[in-house]
Amino acid sequence: MTGSVPAAKRALERYYRFHARIYDATRWSFLFGRTDLVERVATWRSPANILEIGCGTGRNLARLARRFPRAHLTGLDLSADMLARARRCLEPHGDRLTLLRQAYAQPLGGEPRFDVIVLSYCLSMINPGWEQVIASVRQDLRPNGLIAVVDFHDSAWPAFRRWMAVNHVRMEGRLLPELQIRFQPLDRAISRAYGGLWRYFRFIGAPVLS
Ligand SMILES: C[S@@+](CC[C@H](N)C(=O)[O-])C[C@H]1O[C@@H](n2cnc3c(N)ncnc32)[C@H](O)[C@@H]1O
């Protein structure tokens, strides 16, 4: 693992200071599979406590709130600018919402309390440290909980991978194999975007009992 976690965190905070403003208007065109992930979670569980790590502007949490009208929702993000938008987007669900501003790395602590932990296009931006995040999610999940992930998988085009790295995204096909070590897959798929310019994956898994 190379690089420094605080430096990477500061770089992402700076990046989202501007991108928060254009996020919802632009990301629909390339962050595929997010709606599908929420719908598929609903086929496996009816969670009481949901955490989204890297919740961004709150789009997924809003959908989860509608899908699970009794669940408590926790959104965590390192970017104050993204969280400010999430707070506005989630105002109608404010009585069952907790927003936390922090960079997730270690387990949140205490008894594991989440039935579902969602990571949507977040792991591919945590460089260094994504392996530690996957291990920590395992600690924060209840024993019968689920992890639900959608993210970039890989691209055969080096110029495209370089462009995505400029945007703080790594797509080296390493996330899915690591997830499958820590979690028993219940639902997984790899899909092509824009005729194969890149591939993205969906993974829903239950903790492997240790
Ligand atoms: C590409 S956005 C995805 C937002 C949202 N999940 C979605 O699907 O639209 C990635 C988000 O993850 C956040 N993020 C990146 N690393 C993080 C970390 N270690 N802890 C918490 N949030 C993080 C960023 O600030 C950003 O808001």
Short mmCIF file of N, CA, C and O in Angstrom, two decimals, residues 45-153:
data_model
loop_
_atom_site.label_atom_id
_atom_site.label_comp_id
_atom_site.label_asym_id
_atom_site.label_seq_id
_atom_site.Cartn_x
_atom_site.Cartn_y
_atom_site.Cartn_z
N ARG A 45 -33.39 -8.57 2.28
CA ARG A 45 -33.59 -8.21 3.69
C ARG A 45 -34.57 -7.04 3.80
O ARG A 45 -34.73 -6.26 2.86
N SER A 46 -35.13 -6.89 5.01
CA SER A 46 -35.91 -5.71 5.34
C SER A 46 -35.21 -5.07 6.54
O SER A 46 -35.56 -5.32 7.68
N PRO A 47 -34.19 -4.25 6.31
CA PRO A 47 -33.30 -3.81 7.39
C PRO A 47 -33.93 -2.75 8.30
O PRO A 47 -34.72 -1.93 7.86
N ALA A 48 -33.50 -2.77 9.59
CA ALA A 48 -33.92 -1.74 10.53
C ALA A 48 -32.89 -0.61 10.59
O ALA A 48 -33.23 0.53 10.85
N ASN A 49 -31.62 -0.96 10.36
CA ASN A 49 -30.54 0.02 10.46
C ASN A 49 -29.63 -0.08 9.24
O ASN A 49 -29.01 -1.12 9.01
N ILE A 50 -29.55 1.03 8.50
CA ILE A 50 -28.78 1.03 7.24
C ILE A 50 -27.69 2.08 7.34
O ILE A 50 -27.94 3.21 7.78
N LEU A 51 -26.48 1.73 6.90
CA LEU A 51 -25.38 2.70 6.82
C LEU A 51 -24.93 2.78 5.37
O LEU A 51 -24.72 1.75 4.72
N GLU A 52 -24.80 4.01 4.85
CA GLU A 52 -24.09 4.16 3.57
C GLU A 52 -22.77 4.88 3.85
O GLU A 52 -22.76 6.03 4.35
N ILE A 53 -21.68 4.24 3.49
CA ILE A 53 -20.34 4.83 3.63
C ILE A 53 -20.05 5.57 2.32
O ILE A 53 -20.14 4.97 1.24
N GLY A 54 -19.69 6.84 2.41
CA GLY A 54 -19.49 7.64 1.20
C GLY A 54 -20.84 7.95 0.57
O GLY A 54 -21.05 7.73 -0.63
N CYS A 55 -21.75 8.50 1.39
CA CYS A 55 -23.15 8.67 0.93
C CYS A 55 -23.30 9.81 -0.07
O CYS A 55 -24.33 9.94 -0.72
N GLY A 56 -22.26 10.66 -0.20
CA GLY A 56 -22.32 11.73 -1.19
C GLY A 56 -23.51 12.65 -0.98
O GLY A 56 -23.80 13.07 0.15
N THR A 57 -24.23 12.93 -2.06
CA THR A 57 -25.34 13.89 -2.00
C THR A 57 -26.65 13.26 -1.47
O THR A 57 -27.68 13.93 -1.46
N GLY A 58 -26.62 12.00 -1.10
CA GLY A 58 -27.77 11.37 -0.44
C GLY A 58 -28.76 10.68 -1.37
O GLY A 58 -29.80 10.21 -0.93
N ARG A 59 -28.41 10.58 -2.64
CA ARG A 59 -29.33 9.98 -3.62
C ARG A 59 -29.74 8.56 -3.23
O ARG A 59 -30.91 8.21 -3.26
N ASN A 60 -28.76 7.73 -2.86
CA ASN A 60 -29.09 6.34 -2.53
C ASN A 60 -29.87 6.26 -1.23
O ASN A 60 -30.80 5.45 -1.09
N LEU A 61 -29.49 7.09 -0.25
CA LEU A 61 -30.20 7.07 1.04
C LEU A 61 -31.66 7.48 0.85
O LEU A 61 -32.55 6.93 1.50
N ALA A 62 -31.91 8.44 -0.04
CA ALA A 62 -33.29 8.86 -0.27
C ALA A 62 -34.10 7.69 -0.84
O ALA A 62 -35.25 7.46 -0.46
N ARG A 63 -33.48 6.96 -1.75
CA ARG A 63 -34.18 5.81 -2.33
C ARG A 63 -34.38 4.72 -1.27
O ARG A 63 -35.44 4.10 -1.18
N LEU A 64 -33.35 4.50 -0.45
CA LEU A 64 -33.48 3.50 0.64
C LEU A 64 -34.57 3.92 1.62
O LEU A 64 -35.33 3.09 2.11
N ALA A 65 -34.65 5.23 1.89
CA ALA A 65 -35.67 5.73 2.83
C ALA A 65 -37.07 5.43 2.30
O ALA A 65 -37.97 5.06 3.07
N ARG A 66 -37.25 5.59 0.99
CA ARG A 66 -38.58 5.31 0.41
C ARG A 66 -38.86 3.80 0.41
O ARG A 66 -39.97 3.36 0.66
N ARG A 67 -37.82 3.03 0.14
CA ARG A 67 -37.99 1.57 0.03
C ARG A 67 -38.22 0.93 1.39
O ARG A 67 -38.92 -0.06 1.53
N PHE A 68 -37.56 1.51 2.44
CA PHE A 68 -37.65 0.97 3.80
C PHE A 68 -38.14 2.07 4.74
O PHE A 68 -37.36 2.71 5.44
N PRO A 69 -39.45 2.32 4.75
CA PRO A 69 -39.99 3.50 5.44
C PRO A 69 -39.83 3.47 6.96
O PRO A 69 -40.04 4.49 7.61
N ARG A 70 -39.46 2.33 7.54
CA ARG A 70 -39.28 2.29 9.00
C ARG A 70 -37.81 2.22 9.41
O ARG A 70 -37.49 2.25 10.59
N ALA A 71 -36.91 2.13 8.45
CA ALA A 71 -35.49 1.93 8.79
C ALA A 71 -34.84 3.23 9.25
O ALA A 71 -35.21 4.33 8.81
N HIS A 72 -33.86 3.11 10.17
CA HIS A 72 -33.02 4.26 10.51
C HIS A 72 -31.86 4.30 9.52
O HIS A 72 -31.26 3.27 9.19
N LEU A 73 -31.54 5.50 9.03
CA LEU A 73 -30.53 5.66 7.99
C LEU A 73 -29.35 6.44 8.55
O LEU A 73 -29.55 7.50 9.16
N THR A 74 -28.14 5.93 8.31
CA THR A 74 -26.94 6.68 8.68
C THR A 74 -26.12 6.90 7.41
O THR A 74 -25.84 5.95 6.68
N GLY A 75 -25.80 8.15 7.15
CA GLY A 75 -24.95 8.48 6.00
C GLY A 75 -23.63 9.04 6.50
O GLY A 75 -23.63 9.92 7.36
N LEU A 76 -22.55 8.53 5.96
CA LEU A 76 -21.22 8.95 6.41
C LEU A 76 -20.44 9.41 5.19
O LEU A 76 -20.45 8.74 4.16
N ASP A 77 -19.77 10.54 5.30
CA ASP A 77 -18.97 11.02 4.18
C ASP A 77 -17.89 11.96 4.72
O ASP A 77 -18.09 12.66 5.71
N LEU A 78 -16.74 11.97 4.03
CA LEU A 78 -15.66 12.86 4.49
C LEU A 78 -15.83 14.28 3.99
O LEU A 78 -15.18 15.21 4.49
N SER A 79 -16.69 14.49 2.99
CA SER A 79 -16.80 15.80 2.36
C SER A 79 -17.97 16.60 2.95
O SER A 79 -19.14 16.21 2.83
N ALA A 80 -17.64 17.75 3.55
CA ALA A 80 -18.68 18.62 4.10
C ALA A 80 -19.61 19.12 2.99
O ALA A 80 -20.81 19.29 3.19
N ASP A 81 -19.04 19.35 1.80
CA ASP A 81 -19.85 19.89 0.69
C ASP A 81 -20.88 18.86 0.22
O ASP A 81 -22.02 19.21 -0.09
N MET A 82 -20.46 17.60 0.14
CA MET A 82 -21.40 16.55 -0.28
C MET A 82 -22.47 16.36 0.81
O MET A 82 -23.67 16.23 0.52
N LEU A 83 -22.04 16.37 2.08
CA LEU A 83 -23.00 16.15 3.16
C LEU A 83 -24.03 17.28 3.25
O LEU A 83 -25.18 17.03 3.59
N ALA A 84 -23.62 18.50 2.93
CA ALA A 84 -24.57 19.62 2.97
C ALA A 84 -25.70 19.35 1.98
O ALA A 84 -26.88 19.62 2.25
N ARG A 85 -25.34 18.80 0.82
CA ARG A 85 -26.38 18.48 -0.17
C ARG A 85 -27.23 17.29 0.30
O ARG A 85 -28.44 17.26 0.10
N ALA A 86 -26.56 16.31 0.91
CA ALA A 86 -27.31 15.15 1.42
C ALA A 86 -28.34 15.61 2.46
O ALA A 86 -29.48 15.14 2.47
N ARG A 87 -27.94 16.54 3.32
CA ARG A 87 -28.86 17.02 4.37
C ARG A 87 -30.12 17.61 3.74
O ARG A 87 -31.24 17.34 4.18
N ARG A 88 -29.94 18.38 2.68
CA ARG A 88 -31.11 18.99 2.01
C ARG A 88 -31.97 17.92 1.34
O ARG A 88 -33.19 17.93 1.45
N CYS A 89 -31.29 17.00 0.64
CA CYS A 89 -32.01 15.95 -0.11
C CYS A 89 -32.82 15.06 0.84
O CYS A 89 -33.90 14.59 0.49
N LEU A 90 -32.30 14.87 2.07
CA LEU A 90 -32.92 13.92 2.99
C LEU A 90 -33.80 14.58 4.05
O LEU A 90 -34.25 13.91 4.98
N GLU A 91 -34.04 15.86 3.86
CA GLU A 91 -34.84 16.61 4.85
C GLU A 91 -36.18 15.92 5.19
O GLU A 91 -36.54 15.83 6.36
N PRO A 92 -36.91 15.37 4.18
CA PRO A 92 -38.19 14.74 4.53
C PRO A 92 -38.04 13.54 5.45
O PRO A 92 -39.01 13.10 6.05
N HIS A 93 -36.81 13.00 5.57
CA HIS A 93 -36.61 11.79 6.39
C HIS A 93 -35.77 12.11 7.63
O HIS A 93 -35.18 11.22 8.24
N GLY A 94 -35.70 13.40 7.99
CA GLY A 94 -34.79 13.87 9.03
C GLY A 94 -34.97 13.20 10.39
O GLY A 94 -34.02 13.07 11.15
N ASP A 95 -36.21 12.75 10.68
CA ASP A 95 -36.45 12.16 12.01
C ASP A 95 -35.85 10.76 12.15
O ASP A 95 -35.81 10.21 13.24
N ARG A 96 -35.38 10.18 11.06
CA ARG A 96 -34.76 8.84 11.17
C ARG A 96 -33.42 8.80 10.44
O ARG A 96 -33.04 7.81 9.83
N LEU A 97 -32.73 9.95 10.52
CA LEU A 97 -31.48 10.09 9.77
C LEU A 97 -30.36 10.57 10.68
O LEU A 97 -30.55 11.47 11.49
N THR A 98 -29.17 9.97 10.52
CA THR A 98 -27.95 10.47 11.17
C THR A 98 -26.93 10.69 10.07
O THR A 98 -26.69 9.79 9.26
N LEU A 99 -26.33 11.88 10.02
CA LEU A 99 -25.25 12.14 9.06
C LEU A 99 -23.96 12.35 9.84
O LEU A 99 -23.93 13.11 10.81
N LEU A 100 -22.91 11.67 9.40
CA LEU A 100 -21.61 11.75 10.08
C LEU A 100 -20.56 12.24 9.10
O LEU A 100 -20.44 11.67 8.00
N ARG A 101 -19.82 13.25 9.51
CA ARG A 101 -18.72 13.69 8.66
C ARG A 101 -17.42 13.07 9.17
O ARG A 101 -16.87 13.47 10.19
N GLN A 102 -16.93 12.08 8.45
CA GLN A 102 -15.64 11.46 8.78
C GLN A 102 -15.17 10.59 7.63
O GLN A 102 -15.97 10.20 6.77
N ALA A 103 -13.87 10.32 7.64
CA ALA A 103 -13.30 9.38 6.67
C ALA A 103 -13.38 8.01 7.31
O ALA A 103 -12.80 7.78 8.37
N TYR A 104 -14.12 7.12 6.69
CA TYR A 104 -14.27 5.77 7.25
C TYR A 104 -13.00 4.98 6.98
O TYR A 104 -12.53 4.91 5.84
N ALA A 105 -12.46 4.39 8.03
CA ALA A 105 -11.32 3.49 7.88
C ALA A 105 -11.45 2.36 8.89
O ALA A 105 -11.45 1.19 8.52
N GLN A 106 -11.61 2.75 10.16
CA GLN A 106 -11.77 1.76 11.24
C GLN A 106 -13.26 1.52 11.48
O GLN A 106 -14.08 2.37 11.13
N PRO A 107 -13.60 0.38 12.15
CA PRO A 107 -15.01 0.17 12.53
C PRO A 107 -15.51 1.32 13.39
O PRO A 107 -14.72 1.94 14.11
N LEU A 108 -16.81 1.60 13.33
CA LEU A 108 -17.37 2.72 14.09
C LEU A 108 -17.35 2.44 15.59
O LEU A 108 -17.42 3.36 16.40
N GLY A 109 -17.25 1.18 15.98
CA GLY A 109 -17.10 0.84 17.39
C GLY A 109 -18.42 0.46 18.04
O GLY A 109 -19.49 0.66 17.49
N GLY A 110 -18.31 -0.11 19.25
CA GLY A 110 -19.49 -0.61 19.95
C GLY A 110 -19.98 -1.90 19.32
O GLY A 110 -19.31 -2.48 18.46
N GLU A 111 -21.16 -2.31 19.76
CA GLU A 111 -21.77 -3.52 19.19
C GLU A 111 -22.11 -3.27 17.72
O GLU A 111 -22.62 -2.18 17.40
N PRO A 112 -21.86 -4.22 16.83
CA PRO A 112 -22.26 -4.02 15.43
C PRO A 112 -23.76 -3.77 15.36
O PRO A 112 -24.53 -4.54 15.95
N ARG A 113 -24.18 -2.71 14.69
CA ARG A 113 -25.61 -2.38 14.73
C ARG A 113 -26.27 -2.27 13.37
O ARG A 113 -27.46 -2.00 13.28
N PHE A 114 -25.51 -2.47 12.30
CA PHE A 114 -26.11 -2.26 10.98
C PHE A 114 -26.54 -3.58 10.34
O PHE A 114 -25.81 -4.56 10.36
N ASP A 115 -27.74 -3.55 9.76
CA ASP A 115 -28.26 -4.72 9.04
C ASP A 115 -27.80 -4.70 7.59
O ASP A 115 -27.68 -5.76 6.96
N VAL A 116 -27.60 -3.50 7.06
CA VAL A 116 -27.11 -3.35 5.69
C VAL A 116 -26.10 -2.21 5.66
O VAL A 116 -26.35 -1.14 6.22
N ILE A 117 -24.96 -2.46 5.03
CA ILE A 117 -23.98 -1.38 4.80
C ILE A 117 -23.78 -1.27 3.28
O ILE A 117 -23.45 -2.25 2.61
N VAL A 118 -24.02 -0.08 2.76
CA VAL A 118 -23.96 0.18 1.32
C VAL A 118 -22.67 0.96 1.01
O VAL A 118 -22.32 1.91 1.71
N LEU A 119 -21.98 0.54 -0.04
CA LEU A 119 -20.84 1.32 -0.57
C LEU A 119 -21.07 1.46 -2.07
O LEU A 119 -20.99 0.47 -2.82
N SER A 120 -21.41 2.65 -2.50
CA SER A 120 -21.76 2.88 -3.89
C SER A 120 -20.74 3.83 -4.51
O SER A 120 -20.69 5.01 -4.15
N TYR A 121 -19.90 3.30 -5.36
CA TYR A 121 -18.84 4.08 -6.02
C TYR A 121 -17.98 4.84 -5.01
O TYR A 121 -17.58 5.97 -5.26
N CYS A 122 -17.70 4.17 -3.90
CA CYS A 122 -16.87 4.78 -2.85
C CYS A 122 -15.55 4.03 -2.71
O CYS A 122 -14.47 4.65 -2.68
N LEU A 123 -15.60 2.68 -2.66
CA LEU A 123 -14.36 1.92 -2.44
C LEU A 123 -13.28 2.24 -3.46
O LEU A 123 -12.10 2.34 -3.13
N SER A 124 -13.68 2.44 -4.71
CA SER A 124 -12.69 2.67 -5.77
C SER A 124 -11.98 4.01 -5.60
O SER A 124 -10.97 4.29 -6.27
N MET A 125 -12.50 4.86 -4.67
CA MET A 125 -11.87 6.16 -4.42
C MET A 125 -11.00 6.14 -3.16
O MET A 125 -10.38 7.15 -2.84
N ILE A 126 -11.01 5.04 -2.43
CA ILE A 126 -10.27 5.00 -1.15
C ILE A 126 -8.91 4.36 -1.42
O ILE A 126 -8.72 3.15 -1.33
N ASN A 127 -7.97 5.20 -1.78
CA ASN A 127 -6.63 4.76 -2.15
C ASN A 127 -5.60 5.67 -1.49
O ASN A 127 -5.50 6.83 -1.88
N PRO A 128 -4.88 5.19 -0.49
CA PRO A 128 -4.85 3.80 -0.01
C PRO A 128 -5.98 3.55 0.99
O PRO A 128 -6.65 4.48 1.41
N GLY A 129 -6.15 2.25 1.34
CA GLY A 129 -7.00 1.92 2.48
C GLY A 129 -8.27 1.15 2.19
O GLY A 129 -9.00 0.82 3.12
N TRP A 130 -8.56 0.82 0.92
CA TRP A 130 -9.83 0.14 0.63
C TRP A 130 -9.90 -1.25 1.27
O TRP A 130 -10.97 -1.69 1.68
N GLU A 131 -8.76 -1.93 1.40
CA GLU A 131 -8.79 -3.28 2.02
C GLU A 131 -9.22 -3.17 3.48
O GLU A 131 -10.01 -3.97 3.98
N GLN A 132 -8.68 -2.15 4.17
CA GLN A 132 -9.01 -1.93 5.58
C GLN A 132 -10.50 -1.59 5.72
O GLN A 132 -11.16 -2.02 6.66
N VAL A 133 -11.03 -0.83 4.77
CA VAL A 133 -12.45 -0.47 4.82
C VAL A 133 -13.31 -1.73 4.70
O VAL A 133 -14.27 -1.92 5.46
N ILE A 134 -12.96 -2.62 3.79
CA ILE A 134 -13.74 -3.87 3.64
C ILE A 134 -13.69 -4.67 4.94
O ILE A 134 -14.71 -5.19 5.41
N ALA A 135 -12.51 -4.74 5.55
CA ALA A 135 -12.38 -5.49 6.82
C ALA A 135 -13.21 -4.82 7.92
O ALA A 135 -13.84 -5.50 8.74
N SER A 136 -13.23 -3.49 7.95
CA SER A 136 -13.96 -2.77 9.00
C SER A 136 -15.47 -2.94 8.85
O SER A 136 -16.20 -3.03 9.84
N VAL A 137 -15.94 -2.96 7.60
CA VAL A 137 -17.38 -3.17 7.36
C VAL A 137 -17.82 -4.49 7.97
O VAL A 137 -18.89 -4.59 8.60
N ARG A 138 -16.98 -5.48 7.84
CA ARG A 138 -17.27 -6.80 8.42
C ARG A 138 -17.52 -6.67 9.93
O ARG A 138 -18.41 -7.32 10.48
N GLN A 139 -16.76 -5.79 10.60
CA GLN A 139 -16.90 -5.59 12.05
C GLN A 139 -18.15 -4.78 12.40
O GLN A 139 -18.72 -4.95 13.47
N ASP A 140 -18.55 -3.88 11.51
CA ASP A 140 -19.70 -3.01 11.80
C ASP A 140 -21.05 -3.65 11.45
O ASP A 140 -22.10 -3.10 11.76
N LEU A 141 -21.00 -4.79 10.75
CA LEU A 141 -22.25 -5.47 10.35
C LEU A 141 -22.70 -6.44 11.43
O LEU A 141 -21.89 -7.16 12.01
N ARG A 142 -24.00 -6.48 11.65
CA ARG A 142 -24.55 -7.54 12.48
C ARG A 142 -24.26 -8.90 11.83
O ARG A 142 -24.13 -8.96 10.59
N PRO A 143 -24.23 -9.98 12.62
CA PRO A 143 -23.85 -11.29 12.05
C PRO A 143 -24.73 -11.70 10.87
O PRO A 143 -24.26 -12.35 9.94
N ASN A 144 -26.01 -11.31 10.88
CA ASN A 144 -26.87 -11.68 9.74
C ASN A 144 -27.07 -10.49 8.78
O ASN A 144 -28.04 -10.44 8.03
N GLY A 145 -26.13 -9.54 8.82
CA GLY A 145 -26.25 -8.35 7.97
C GLY A 145 -25.77 -8.60 6.55
O GLY A 145 -25.30 -9.70 6.20
N LEU A 146 -25.89 -7.55 5.74
CA LEU A 146 -25.47 -7.65 4.33
C LEU A 146 -24.60 -6.45 3.97
O LEU A 146 -24.89 -5.32 4.37
N ILE A 147 -23.59 -6.70 3.15
CA ILE A 147 -22.86 -5.61 2.49
C ILE A 147 -23.41 -5.52 1.06
O ILE A 147 -23.68 -6.55 0.42
N ALA A 148 -23.62 -4.31 0.59
CA ALA A 148 -24.13 -4.11 -0.78
C ALA A 148 -23.23 -3.08 -1.47
O ALA A 148 -23.12 -1.95 -1.02
N VAL A 149 -22.60 -3.52 -2.54
CA VAL A 149 -21.59 -2.69 -3.21
C VAL A 149 -21.88 -2.58 -4.69
O VAL A 149 -22.20 -3.58 -5.35
N VAL A 150 -21.77 -1.37 -5.23
CA VAL A 150 -21.70 -1.18 -6.68
C VAL A 150 -20.51 -0.27 -6.93
O VAL A 150 -20.29 0.69 -6.21
N ASP A 151 -19.69 -0.63 -7.95
CA ASP A 151 -18.48 0.17 -8.16
C ASP A 151 -17.86 -0.16 -9.52
O ASP A 151 -18.24 -1.14 -10.18
N PHE A 152 -16.91 0.66 -9.91
CA PHE A 152 -16.13 0.37 -11.11
C PHE A 152 -15.35 -0.93 -10.90
O PHE A 152 -14.83 -1.18 -9.80
N HIS A 153 -15.26 -1.73 -11.97
CA HIS A 153 -14.47 -2.97 -11.87
C HIS A 153 -13.13 -2.80 -12.59
O HIS A 153 -12.09 -2.76 -11.95
#
